[in-house]
mmCIF file of C-alpha atoms and ligand atoms in Angstrom:
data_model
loop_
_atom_site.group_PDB
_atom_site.id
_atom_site.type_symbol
_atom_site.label_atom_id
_atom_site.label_comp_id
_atom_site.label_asym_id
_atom_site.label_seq_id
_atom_site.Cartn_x
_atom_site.Cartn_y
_atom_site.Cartn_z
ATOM 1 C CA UNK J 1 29.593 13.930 -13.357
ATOM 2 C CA UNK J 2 28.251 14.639 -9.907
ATOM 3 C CA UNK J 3 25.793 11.790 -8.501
ATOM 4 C CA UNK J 4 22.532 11.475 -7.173
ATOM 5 C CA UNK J 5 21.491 10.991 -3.954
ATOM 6 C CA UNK J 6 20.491 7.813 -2.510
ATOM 7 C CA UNK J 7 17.805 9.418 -0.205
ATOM 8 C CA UNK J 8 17.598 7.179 3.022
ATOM 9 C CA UNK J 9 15.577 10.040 5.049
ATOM 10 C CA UNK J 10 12.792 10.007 2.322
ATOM 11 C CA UNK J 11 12.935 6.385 1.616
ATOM 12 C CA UNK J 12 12.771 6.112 5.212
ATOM 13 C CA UNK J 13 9.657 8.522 5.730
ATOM 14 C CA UNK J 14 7.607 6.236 2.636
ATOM 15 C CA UNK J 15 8.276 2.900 4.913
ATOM 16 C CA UNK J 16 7.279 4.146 7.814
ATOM 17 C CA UNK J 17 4.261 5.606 6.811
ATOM 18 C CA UNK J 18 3.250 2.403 5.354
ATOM 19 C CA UNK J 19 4.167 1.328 8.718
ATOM 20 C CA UNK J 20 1.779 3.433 10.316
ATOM 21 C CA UNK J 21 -1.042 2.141 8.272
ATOM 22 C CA UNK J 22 -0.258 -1.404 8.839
ATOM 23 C CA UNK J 23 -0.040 -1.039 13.016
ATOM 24 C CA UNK J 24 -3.359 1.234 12.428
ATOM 25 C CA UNK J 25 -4.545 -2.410 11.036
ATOM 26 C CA UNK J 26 -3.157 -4.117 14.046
ATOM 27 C CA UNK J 27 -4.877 -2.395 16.802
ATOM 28 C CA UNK J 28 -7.996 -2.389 15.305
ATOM 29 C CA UNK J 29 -7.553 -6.517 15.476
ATOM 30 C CA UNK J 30 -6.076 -5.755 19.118
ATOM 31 C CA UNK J 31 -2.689 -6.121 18.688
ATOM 32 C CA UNK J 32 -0.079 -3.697 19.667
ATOM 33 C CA UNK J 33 3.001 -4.626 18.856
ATOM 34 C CA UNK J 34 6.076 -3.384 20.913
ATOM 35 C CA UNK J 35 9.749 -2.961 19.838
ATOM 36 C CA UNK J 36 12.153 -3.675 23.190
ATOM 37 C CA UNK J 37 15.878 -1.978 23.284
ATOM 38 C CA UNK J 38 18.510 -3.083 25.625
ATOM 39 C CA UNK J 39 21.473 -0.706 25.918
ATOM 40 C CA UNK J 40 24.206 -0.925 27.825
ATOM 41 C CA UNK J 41 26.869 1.817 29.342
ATOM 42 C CA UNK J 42 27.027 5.539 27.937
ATOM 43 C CA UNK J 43 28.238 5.528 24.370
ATOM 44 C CA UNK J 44 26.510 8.508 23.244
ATOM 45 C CA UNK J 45 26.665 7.323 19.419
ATOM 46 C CA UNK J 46 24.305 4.091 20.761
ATOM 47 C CA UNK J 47 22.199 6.176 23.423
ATOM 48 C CA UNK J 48 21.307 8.988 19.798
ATOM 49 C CA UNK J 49 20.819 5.660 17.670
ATOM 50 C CA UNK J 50 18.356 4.235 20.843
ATOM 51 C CA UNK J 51 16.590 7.599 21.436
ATOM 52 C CA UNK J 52 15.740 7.450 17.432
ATOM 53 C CA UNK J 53 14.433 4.190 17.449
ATOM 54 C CA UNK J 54 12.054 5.121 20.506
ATOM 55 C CA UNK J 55 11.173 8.544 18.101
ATOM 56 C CA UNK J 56 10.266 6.205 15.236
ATOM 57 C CA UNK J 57 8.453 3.971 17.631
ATOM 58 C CA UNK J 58 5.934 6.356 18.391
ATOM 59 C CA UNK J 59 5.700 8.055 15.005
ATOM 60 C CA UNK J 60 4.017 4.622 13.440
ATOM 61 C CA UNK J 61 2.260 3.504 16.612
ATOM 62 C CA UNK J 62 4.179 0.949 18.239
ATOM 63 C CA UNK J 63 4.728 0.735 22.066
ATOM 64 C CA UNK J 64 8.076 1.210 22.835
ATOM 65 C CA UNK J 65 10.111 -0.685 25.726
ATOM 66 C CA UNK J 66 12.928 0.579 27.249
ATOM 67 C CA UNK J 67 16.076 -1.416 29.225
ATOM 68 C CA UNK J 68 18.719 0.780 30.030
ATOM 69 C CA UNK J 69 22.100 -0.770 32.144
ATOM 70 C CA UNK J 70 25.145 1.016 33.571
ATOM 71 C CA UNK J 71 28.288 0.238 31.820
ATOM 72 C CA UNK J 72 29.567 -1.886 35.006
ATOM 73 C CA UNK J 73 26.559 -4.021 34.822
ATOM 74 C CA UNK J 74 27.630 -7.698 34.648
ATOM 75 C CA UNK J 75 26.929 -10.883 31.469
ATOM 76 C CA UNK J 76 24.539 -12.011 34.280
ATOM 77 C CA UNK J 77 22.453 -8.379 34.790
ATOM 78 C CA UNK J 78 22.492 -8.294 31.079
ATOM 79 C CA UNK J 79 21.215 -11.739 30.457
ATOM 80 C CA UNK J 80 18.715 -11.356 33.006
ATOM 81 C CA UNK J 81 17.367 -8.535 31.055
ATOM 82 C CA UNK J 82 17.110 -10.335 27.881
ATOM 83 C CA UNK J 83 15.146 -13.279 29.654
ATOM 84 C CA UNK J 84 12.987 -10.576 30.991
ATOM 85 C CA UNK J 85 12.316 -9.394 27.502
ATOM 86 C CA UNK J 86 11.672 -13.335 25.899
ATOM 87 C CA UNK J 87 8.987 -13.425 28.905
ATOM 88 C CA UNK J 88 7.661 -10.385 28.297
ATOM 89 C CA UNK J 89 4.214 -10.499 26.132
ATOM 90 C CA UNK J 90 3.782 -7.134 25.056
ATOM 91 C CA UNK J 91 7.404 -7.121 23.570
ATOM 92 C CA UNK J 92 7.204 -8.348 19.753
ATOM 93 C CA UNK J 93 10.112 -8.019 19.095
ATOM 94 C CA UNK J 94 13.711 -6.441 20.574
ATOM 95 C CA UNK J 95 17.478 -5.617 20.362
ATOM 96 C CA UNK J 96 20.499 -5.485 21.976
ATOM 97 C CA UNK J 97 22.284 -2.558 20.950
ATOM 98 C CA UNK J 98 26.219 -3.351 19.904
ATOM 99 C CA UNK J 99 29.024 -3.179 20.653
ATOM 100 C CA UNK J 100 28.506 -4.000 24.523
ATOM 101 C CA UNK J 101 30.779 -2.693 26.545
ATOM 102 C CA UNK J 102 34.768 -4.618 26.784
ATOM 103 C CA UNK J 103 34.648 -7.784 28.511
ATOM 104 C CA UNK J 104 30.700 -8.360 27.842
ATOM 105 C CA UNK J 105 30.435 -12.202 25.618
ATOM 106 C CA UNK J 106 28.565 -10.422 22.605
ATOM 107 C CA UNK J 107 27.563 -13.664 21.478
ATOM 108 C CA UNK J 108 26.521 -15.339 24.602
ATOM 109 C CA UNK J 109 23.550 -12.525 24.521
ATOM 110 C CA UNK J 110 22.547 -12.472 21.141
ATOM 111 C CA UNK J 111 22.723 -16.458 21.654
ATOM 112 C CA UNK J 112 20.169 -15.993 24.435
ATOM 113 C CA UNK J 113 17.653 -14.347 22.669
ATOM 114 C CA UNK J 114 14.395 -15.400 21.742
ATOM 115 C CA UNK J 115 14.605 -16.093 18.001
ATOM 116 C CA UNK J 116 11.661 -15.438 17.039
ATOM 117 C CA UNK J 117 11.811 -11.844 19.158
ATOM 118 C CA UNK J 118 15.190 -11.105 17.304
ATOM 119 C CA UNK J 119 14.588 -8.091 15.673
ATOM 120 C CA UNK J 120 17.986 -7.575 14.084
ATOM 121 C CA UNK J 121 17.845 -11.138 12.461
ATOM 122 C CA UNK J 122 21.400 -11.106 14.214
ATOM 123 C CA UNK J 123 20.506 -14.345 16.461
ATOM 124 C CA UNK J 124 22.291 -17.170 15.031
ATOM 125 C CA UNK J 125 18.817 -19.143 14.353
ATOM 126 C CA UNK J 126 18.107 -16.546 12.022
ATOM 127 C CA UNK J 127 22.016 -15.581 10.675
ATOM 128 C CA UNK J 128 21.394 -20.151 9.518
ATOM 129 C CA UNK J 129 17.533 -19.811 8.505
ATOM 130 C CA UNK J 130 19.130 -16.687 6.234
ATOM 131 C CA UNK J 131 22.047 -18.763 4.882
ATOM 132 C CA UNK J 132 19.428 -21.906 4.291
ATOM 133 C CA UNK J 133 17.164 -19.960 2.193
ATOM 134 C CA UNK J 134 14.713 -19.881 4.748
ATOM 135 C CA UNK J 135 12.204 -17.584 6.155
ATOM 136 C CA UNK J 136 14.007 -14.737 8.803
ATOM 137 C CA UNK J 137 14.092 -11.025 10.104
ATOM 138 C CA UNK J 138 16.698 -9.556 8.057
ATOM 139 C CA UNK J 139 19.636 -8.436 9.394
ATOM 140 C CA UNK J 140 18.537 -4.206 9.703
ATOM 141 C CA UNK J 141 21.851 -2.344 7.873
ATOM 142 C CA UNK J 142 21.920 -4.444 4.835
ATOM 143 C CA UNK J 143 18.454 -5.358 4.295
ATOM 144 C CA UNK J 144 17.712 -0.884 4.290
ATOM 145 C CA UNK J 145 20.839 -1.042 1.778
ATOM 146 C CA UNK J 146 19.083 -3.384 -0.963
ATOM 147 C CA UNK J 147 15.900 -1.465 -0.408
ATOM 148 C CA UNK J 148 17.388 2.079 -0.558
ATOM 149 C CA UNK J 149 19.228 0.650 -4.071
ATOM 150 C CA UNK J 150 15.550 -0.431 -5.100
ATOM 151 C CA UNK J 151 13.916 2.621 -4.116
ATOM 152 C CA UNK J 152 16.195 4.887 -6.330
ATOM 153 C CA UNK J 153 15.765 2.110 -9.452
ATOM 154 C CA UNK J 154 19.245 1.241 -9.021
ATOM 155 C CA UNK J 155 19.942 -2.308 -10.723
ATOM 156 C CA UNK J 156 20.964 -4.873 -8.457
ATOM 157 C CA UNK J 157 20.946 -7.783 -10.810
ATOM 158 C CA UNK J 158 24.039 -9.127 -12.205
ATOM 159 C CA UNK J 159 26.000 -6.165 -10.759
ATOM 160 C CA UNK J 160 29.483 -6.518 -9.177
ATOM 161 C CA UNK J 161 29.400 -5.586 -5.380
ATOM 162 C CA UNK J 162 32.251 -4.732 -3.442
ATOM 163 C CA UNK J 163 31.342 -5.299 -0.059
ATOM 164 C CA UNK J 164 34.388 -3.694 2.524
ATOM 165 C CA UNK J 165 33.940 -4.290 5.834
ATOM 166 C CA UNK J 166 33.219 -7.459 8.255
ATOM 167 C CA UNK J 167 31.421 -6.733 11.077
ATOM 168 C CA UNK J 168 28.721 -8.438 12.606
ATOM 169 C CA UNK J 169 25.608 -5.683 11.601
ATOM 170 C CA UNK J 170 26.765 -5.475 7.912
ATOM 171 C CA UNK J 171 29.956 -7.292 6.591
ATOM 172 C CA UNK J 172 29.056 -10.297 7.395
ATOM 173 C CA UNK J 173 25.480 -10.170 6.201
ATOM 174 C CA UNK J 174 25.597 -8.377 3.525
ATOM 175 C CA UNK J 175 27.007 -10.587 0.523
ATOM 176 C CA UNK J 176 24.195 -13.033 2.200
ATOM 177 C CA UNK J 177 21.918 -11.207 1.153
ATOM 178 C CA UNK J 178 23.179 -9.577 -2.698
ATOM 179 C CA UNK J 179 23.515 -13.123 -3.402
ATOM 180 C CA UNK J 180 19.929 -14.322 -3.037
ATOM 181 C CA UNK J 181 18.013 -15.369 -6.638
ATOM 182 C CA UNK J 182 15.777 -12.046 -5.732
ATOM 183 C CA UNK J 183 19.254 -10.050 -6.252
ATOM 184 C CA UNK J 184 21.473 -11.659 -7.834
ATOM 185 C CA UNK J 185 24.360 -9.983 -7.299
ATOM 186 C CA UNK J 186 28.287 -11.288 -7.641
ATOM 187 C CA UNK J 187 29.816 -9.879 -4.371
ATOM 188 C CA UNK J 188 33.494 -9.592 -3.479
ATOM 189 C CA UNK J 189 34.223 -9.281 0.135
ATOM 190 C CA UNK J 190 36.922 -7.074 1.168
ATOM 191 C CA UNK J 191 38.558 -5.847 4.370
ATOM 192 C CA UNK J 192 41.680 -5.166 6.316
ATOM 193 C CA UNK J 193 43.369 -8.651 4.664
ATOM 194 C CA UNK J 194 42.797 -7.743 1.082
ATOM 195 C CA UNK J 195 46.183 -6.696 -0.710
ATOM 196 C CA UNK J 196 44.896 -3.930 -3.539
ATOM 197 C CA UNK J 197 41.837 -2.772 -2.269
ATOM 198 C CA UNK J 198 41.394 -0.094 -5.287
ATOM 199 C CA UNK J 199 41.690 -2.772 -7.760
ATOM 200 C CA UNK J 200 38.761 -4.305 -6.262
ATOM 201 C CA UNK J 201 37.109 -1.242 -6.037
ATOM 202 C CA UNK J 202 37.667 -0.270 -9.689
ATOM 203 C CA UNK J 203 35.805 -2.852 -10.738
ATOM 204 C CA UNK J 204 32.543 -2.194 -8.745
ATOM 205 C CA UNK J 205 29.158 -1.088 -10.019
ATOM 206 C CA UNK J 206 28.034 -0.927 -6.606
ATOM 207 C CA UNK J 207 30.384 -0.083 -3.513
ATOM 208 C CA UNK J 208 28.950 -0.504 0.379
ATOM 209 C CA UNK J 209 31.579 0.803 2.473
ATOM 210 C CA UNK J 210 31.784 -0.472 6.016
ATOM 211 C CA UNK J 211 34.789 -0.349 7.059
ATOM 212 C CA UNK J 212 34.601 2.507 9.780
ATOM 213 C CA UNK J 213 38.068 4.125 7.789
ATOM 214 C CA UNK J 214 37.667 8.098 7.177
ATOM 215 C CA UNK J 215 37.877 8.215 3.412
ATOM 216 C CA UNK J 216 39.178 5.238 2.644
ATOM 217 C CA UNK J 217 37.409 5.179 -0.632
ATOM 218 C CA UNK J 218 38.958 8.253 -2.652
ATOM 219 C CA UNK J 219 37.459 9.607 -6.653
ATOM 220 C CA UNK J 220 39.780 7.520 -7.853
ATOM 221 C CA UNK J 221 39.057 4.090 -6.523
ATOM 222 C CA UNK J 222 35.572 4.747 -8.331
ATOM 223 C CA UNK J 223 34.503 3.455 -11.260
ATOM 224 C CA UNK J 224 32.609 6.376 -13.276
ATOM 225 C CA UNK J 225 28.693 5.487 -12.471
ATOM 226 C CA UNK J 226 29.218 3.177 -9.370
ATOM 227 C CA UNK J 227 26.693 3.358 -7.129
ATOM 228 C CA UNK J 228 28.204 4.195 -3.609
ATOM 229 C CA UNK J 229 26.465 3.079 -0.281
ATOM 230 C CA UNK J 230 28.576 4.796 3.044
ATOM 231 C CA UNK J 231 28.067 3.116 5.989
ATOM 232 C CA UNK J 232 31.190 3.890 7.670
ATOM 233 C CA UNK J 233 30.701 6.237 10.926
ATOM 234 C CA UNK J 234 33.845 7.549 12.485
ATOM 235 C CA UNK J 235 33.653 11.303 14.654
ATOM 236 C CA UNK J 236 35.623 14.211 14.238
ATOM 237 C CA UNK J 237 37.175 16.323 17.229
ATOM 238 C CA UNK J 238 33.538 18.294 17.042
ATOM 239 C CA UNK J 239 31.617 14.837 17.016
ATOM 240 C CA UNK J 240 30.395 15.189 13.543
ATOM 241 C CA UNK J 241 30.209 11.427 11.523
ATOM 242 C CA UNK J 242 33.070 10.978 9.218
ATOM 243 C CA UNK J 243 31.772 8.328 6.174
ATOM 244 C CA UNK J 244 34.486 6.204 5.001
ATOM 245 C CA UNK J 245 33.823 7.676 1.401
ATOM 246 C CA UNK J 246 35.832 10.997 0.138
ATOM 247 C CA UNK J 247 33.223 13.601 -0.742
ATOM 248 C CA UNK J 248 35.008 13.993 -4.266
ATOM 249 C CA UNK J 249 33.807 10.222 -4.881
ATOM 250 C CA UNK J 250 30.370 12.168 -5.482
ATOM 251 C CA UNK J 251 32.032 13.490 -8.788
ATOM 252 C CA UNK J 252 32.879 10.396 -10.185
ATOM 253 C CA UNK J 253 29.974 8.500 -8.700
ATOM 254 C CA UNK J 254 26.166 8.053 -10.464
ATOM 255 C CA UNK J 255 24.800 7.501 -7.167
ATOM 256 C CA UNK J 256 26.093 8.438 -3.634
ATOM 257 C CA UNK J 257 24.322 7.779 -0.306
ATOM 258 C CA UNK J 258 24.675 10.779 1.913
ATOM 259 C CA UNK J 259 26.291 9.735 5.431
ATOM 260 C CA UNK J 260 24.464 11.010 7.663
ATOM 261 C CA UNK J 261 20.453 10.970 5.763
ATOM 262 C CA UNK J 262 21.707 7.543 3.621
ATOM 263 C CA UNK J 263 22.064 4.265 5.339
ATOM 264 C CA UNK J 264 20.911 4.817 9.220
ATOM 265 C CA UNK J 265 17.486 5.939 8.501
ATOM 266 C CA UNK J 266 17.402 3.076 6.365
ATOM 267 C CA UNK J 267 18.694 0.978 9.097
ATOM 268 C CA UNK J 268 15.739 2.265 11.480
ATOM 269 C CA UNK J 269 12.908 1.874 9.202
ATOM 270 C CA UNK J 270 14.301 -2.026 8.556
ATOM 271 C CA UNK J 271 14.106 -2.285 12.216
ATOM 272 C CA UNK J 272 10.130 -1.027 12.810
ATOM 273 C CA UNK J 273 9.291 -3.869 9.489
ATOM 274 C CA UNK J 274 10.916 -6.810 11.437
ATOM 275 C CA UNK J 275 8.802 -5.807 14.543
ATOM 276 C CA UNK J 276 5.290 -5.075 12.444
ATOM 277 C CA UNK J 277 6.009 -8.284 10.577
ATOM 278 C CA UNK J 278 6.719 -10.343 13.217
ATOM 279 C CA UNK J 279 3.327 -8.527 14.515
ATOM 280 C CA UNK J 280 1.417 -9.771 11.648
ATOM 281 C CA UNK J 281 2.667 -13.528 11.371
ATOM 282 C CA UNK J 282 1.221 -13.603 15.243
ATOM 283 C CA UNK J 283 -1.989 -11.851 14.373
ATOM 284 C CA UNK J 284 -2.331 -13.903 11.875
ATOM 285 C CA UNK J 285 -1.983 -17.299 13.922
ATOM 286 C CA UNK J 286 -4.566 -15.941 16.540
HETATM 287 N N1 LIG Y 1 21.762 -4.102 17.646
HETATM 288 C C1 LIG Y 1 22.310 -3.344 16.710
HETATM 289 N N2 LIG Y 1 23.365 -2.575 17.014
HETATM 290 C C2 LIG Y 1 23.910 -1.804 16.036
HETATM 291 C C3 LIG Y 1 23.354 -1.767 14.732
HETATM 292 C C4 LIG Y 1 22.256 -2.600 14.449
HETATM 293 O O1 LIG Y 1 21.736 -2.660 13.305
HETATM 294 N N3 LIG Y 1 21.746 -3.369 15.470
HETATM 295 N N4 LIG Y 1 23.858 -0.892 13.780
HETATM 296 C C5 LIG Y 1 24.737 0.195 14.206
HETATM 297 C C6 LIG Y 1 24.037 1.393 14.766
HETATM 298 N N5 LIG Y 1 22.661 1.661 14.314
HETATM 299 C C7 LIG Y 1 21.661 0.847 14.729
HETATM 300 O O2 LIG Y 1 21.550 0.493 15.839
HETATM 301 C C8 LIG Y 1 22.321 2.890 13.689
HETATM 302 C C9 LIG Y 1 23.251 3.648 13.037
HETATM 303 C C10 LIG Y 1 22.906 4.895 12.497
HETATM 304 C C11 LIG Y 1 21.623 5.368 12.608
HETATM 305 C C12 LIG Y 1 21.213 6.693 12.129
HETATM 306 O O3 LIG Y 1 20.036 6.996 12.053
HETATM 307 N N6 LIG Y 1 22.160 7.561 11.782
HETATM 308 C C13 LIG Y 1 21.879 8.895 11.365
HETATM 309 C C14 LIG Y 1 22.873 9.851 12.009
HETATM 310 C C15 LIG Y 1 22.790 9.869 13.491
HETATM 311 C C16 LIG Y 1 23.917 10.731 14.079
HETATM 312 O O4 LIG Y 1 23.920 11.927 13.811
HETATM 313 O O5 LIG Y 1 24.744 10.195 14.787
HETATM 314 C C17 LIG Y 1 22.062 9.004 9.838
HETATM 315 O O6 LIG Y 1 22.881 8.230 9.281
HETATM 316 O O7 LIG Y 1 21.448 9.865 9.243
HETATM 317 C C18 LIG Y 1 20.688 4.590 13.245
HETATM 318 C C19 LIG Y 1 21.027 3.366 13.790
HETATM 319 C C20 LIG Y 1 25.672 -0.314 15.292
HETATM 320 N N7 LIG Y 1 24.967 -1.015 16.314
#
């Protein structure tokens, strides 16, 4: 068997064209919404993902604001630029792009951030309002992962999820989400703690690896049909992402995301809907 592709660049390109249509809509009502990026120190991985946020920005219309700080730039410089941004009327909606560099309080930032200008649904008003059930930006990475599933007619419902990973953007959030009534998912959270790992994964129907392991998950941890979602980005010598997935996976697999064109385009596009939607809600309230 060799799988199909879980296209995230052309499911990408169909919600951001809708995109386009919709901020089209807002200026006309005089409204243009802005997405705001703070990014700290030089990472290059964070200054590409930045620069293709900005790209996407001004494909569908929206204004794009920019905050850039050296990587010796202190909690206060940093917090001082989120204030700026909660002030800031023509920003709808922003993030701070993680991880912030060593000895930066993560937390303390996100914590500081206007909630309802929280386009990563990371703040911990939202992280609660998603737990209660209750209105919230979605959290970017897993949000594009349901959607890219849905997209490609791949059944959610009832399915057993193995979820590996636990970081903030995706662990975390992720089973949050499969779990909902509207997916219905049973989810089984793995990561570093978890003593047979291919056990778990044997079981799967759907697999979202996010672990940031090269090839952790090998052909044979597969069940034949899963449905395989890599998120995991770790760089070769050359630079080139390295998905946590083994490419012979793909053989046993009846869907594969491709890593890179699965998940981060997804991950984008989830982004520009939390900032036109947040757009709306105000237009609507004017
Ligand atoms: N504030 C946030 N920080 C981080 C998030 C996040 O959702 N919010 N997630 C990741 C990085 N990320 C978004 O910021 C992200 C990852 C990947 C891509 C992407 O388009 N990837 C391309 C490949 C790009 C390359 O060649 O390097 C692809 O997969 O095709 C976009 C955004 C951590 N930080």
């Amino acid at each position: 068997m060799s799988a199909q592709i879980l296209d995230g660049k052309a499911t990408a390109a169909a919600i951001k064209s809708d995109l386009t249509a919709r901020v089209a809509a807002l200026k006309e009502k005089g409204v243009t919404p802005g997405l705001g990026t703070v990014l700290v120190g030089d990472d290059p991985a964070s200054h590409k993902y930045v620069a293709g946020k900005h790209r996407d920005c001004a494909q569908v219309g929206l204004a794009s604001i920019q905050r850039e700080l050296p990587a010796t730039a202190t909690q206060e410089e940093i917090e001082a630029v989120v204030r700026e941004l909660n002030e800031d009327p023509a920003c709808t909606g922003y993030i701070v792009q993680l991880p912030l560099p060593k000895g930066i309080d993560e937390n303390r930032v996100l914590e500081l951030m206007d909630p309802a200008k929280d386009a990563d649904g990371l703040h911990p008003t939202n992280l609660g309002r998603l737990v209660l059930n209750e209105p919230a930006p979605l959290p970017c990475t897993p949000n594009g992962v349901i959607t890219l599933l849905r997209a490609h007619g791949v059944e959610i419902d009832g399915a057993e999820v193995v979820v590996v990973g636990r970081g903030v953007t995706i662990g975390r959030t992720m089973p949050l989400l499969l779990t909902r009534r509207s997916e219905n998912a049973t989810v089984t959270q793995c990561h570093t703690g978890t003593k047979d790992l291919s056990a778990h994964l044997r079981n799967a129907d759907i697999i979202v690896a996010a672990a940031g392991v090269p090839h952790l998950i090998k052909a044979e941890d597969v069940k034949p049909g899963a449905a395989i979602l890599d998120v995991g980005v770790s760089r070769n010598a050359e630079g080139k992402i390295v998905g946590d997935v083994h490419p012979d996976a793909a053989e046993v697999a009846g869907w594969i995301s491709p890593n890179p064109g699965g998940v981060g385009p997804m991950t984008r596009a989830q982004l520009l809907v939390n900032v036109v939607e947040a757009a709306e809600r105000a237009a609507a309230a004017l």
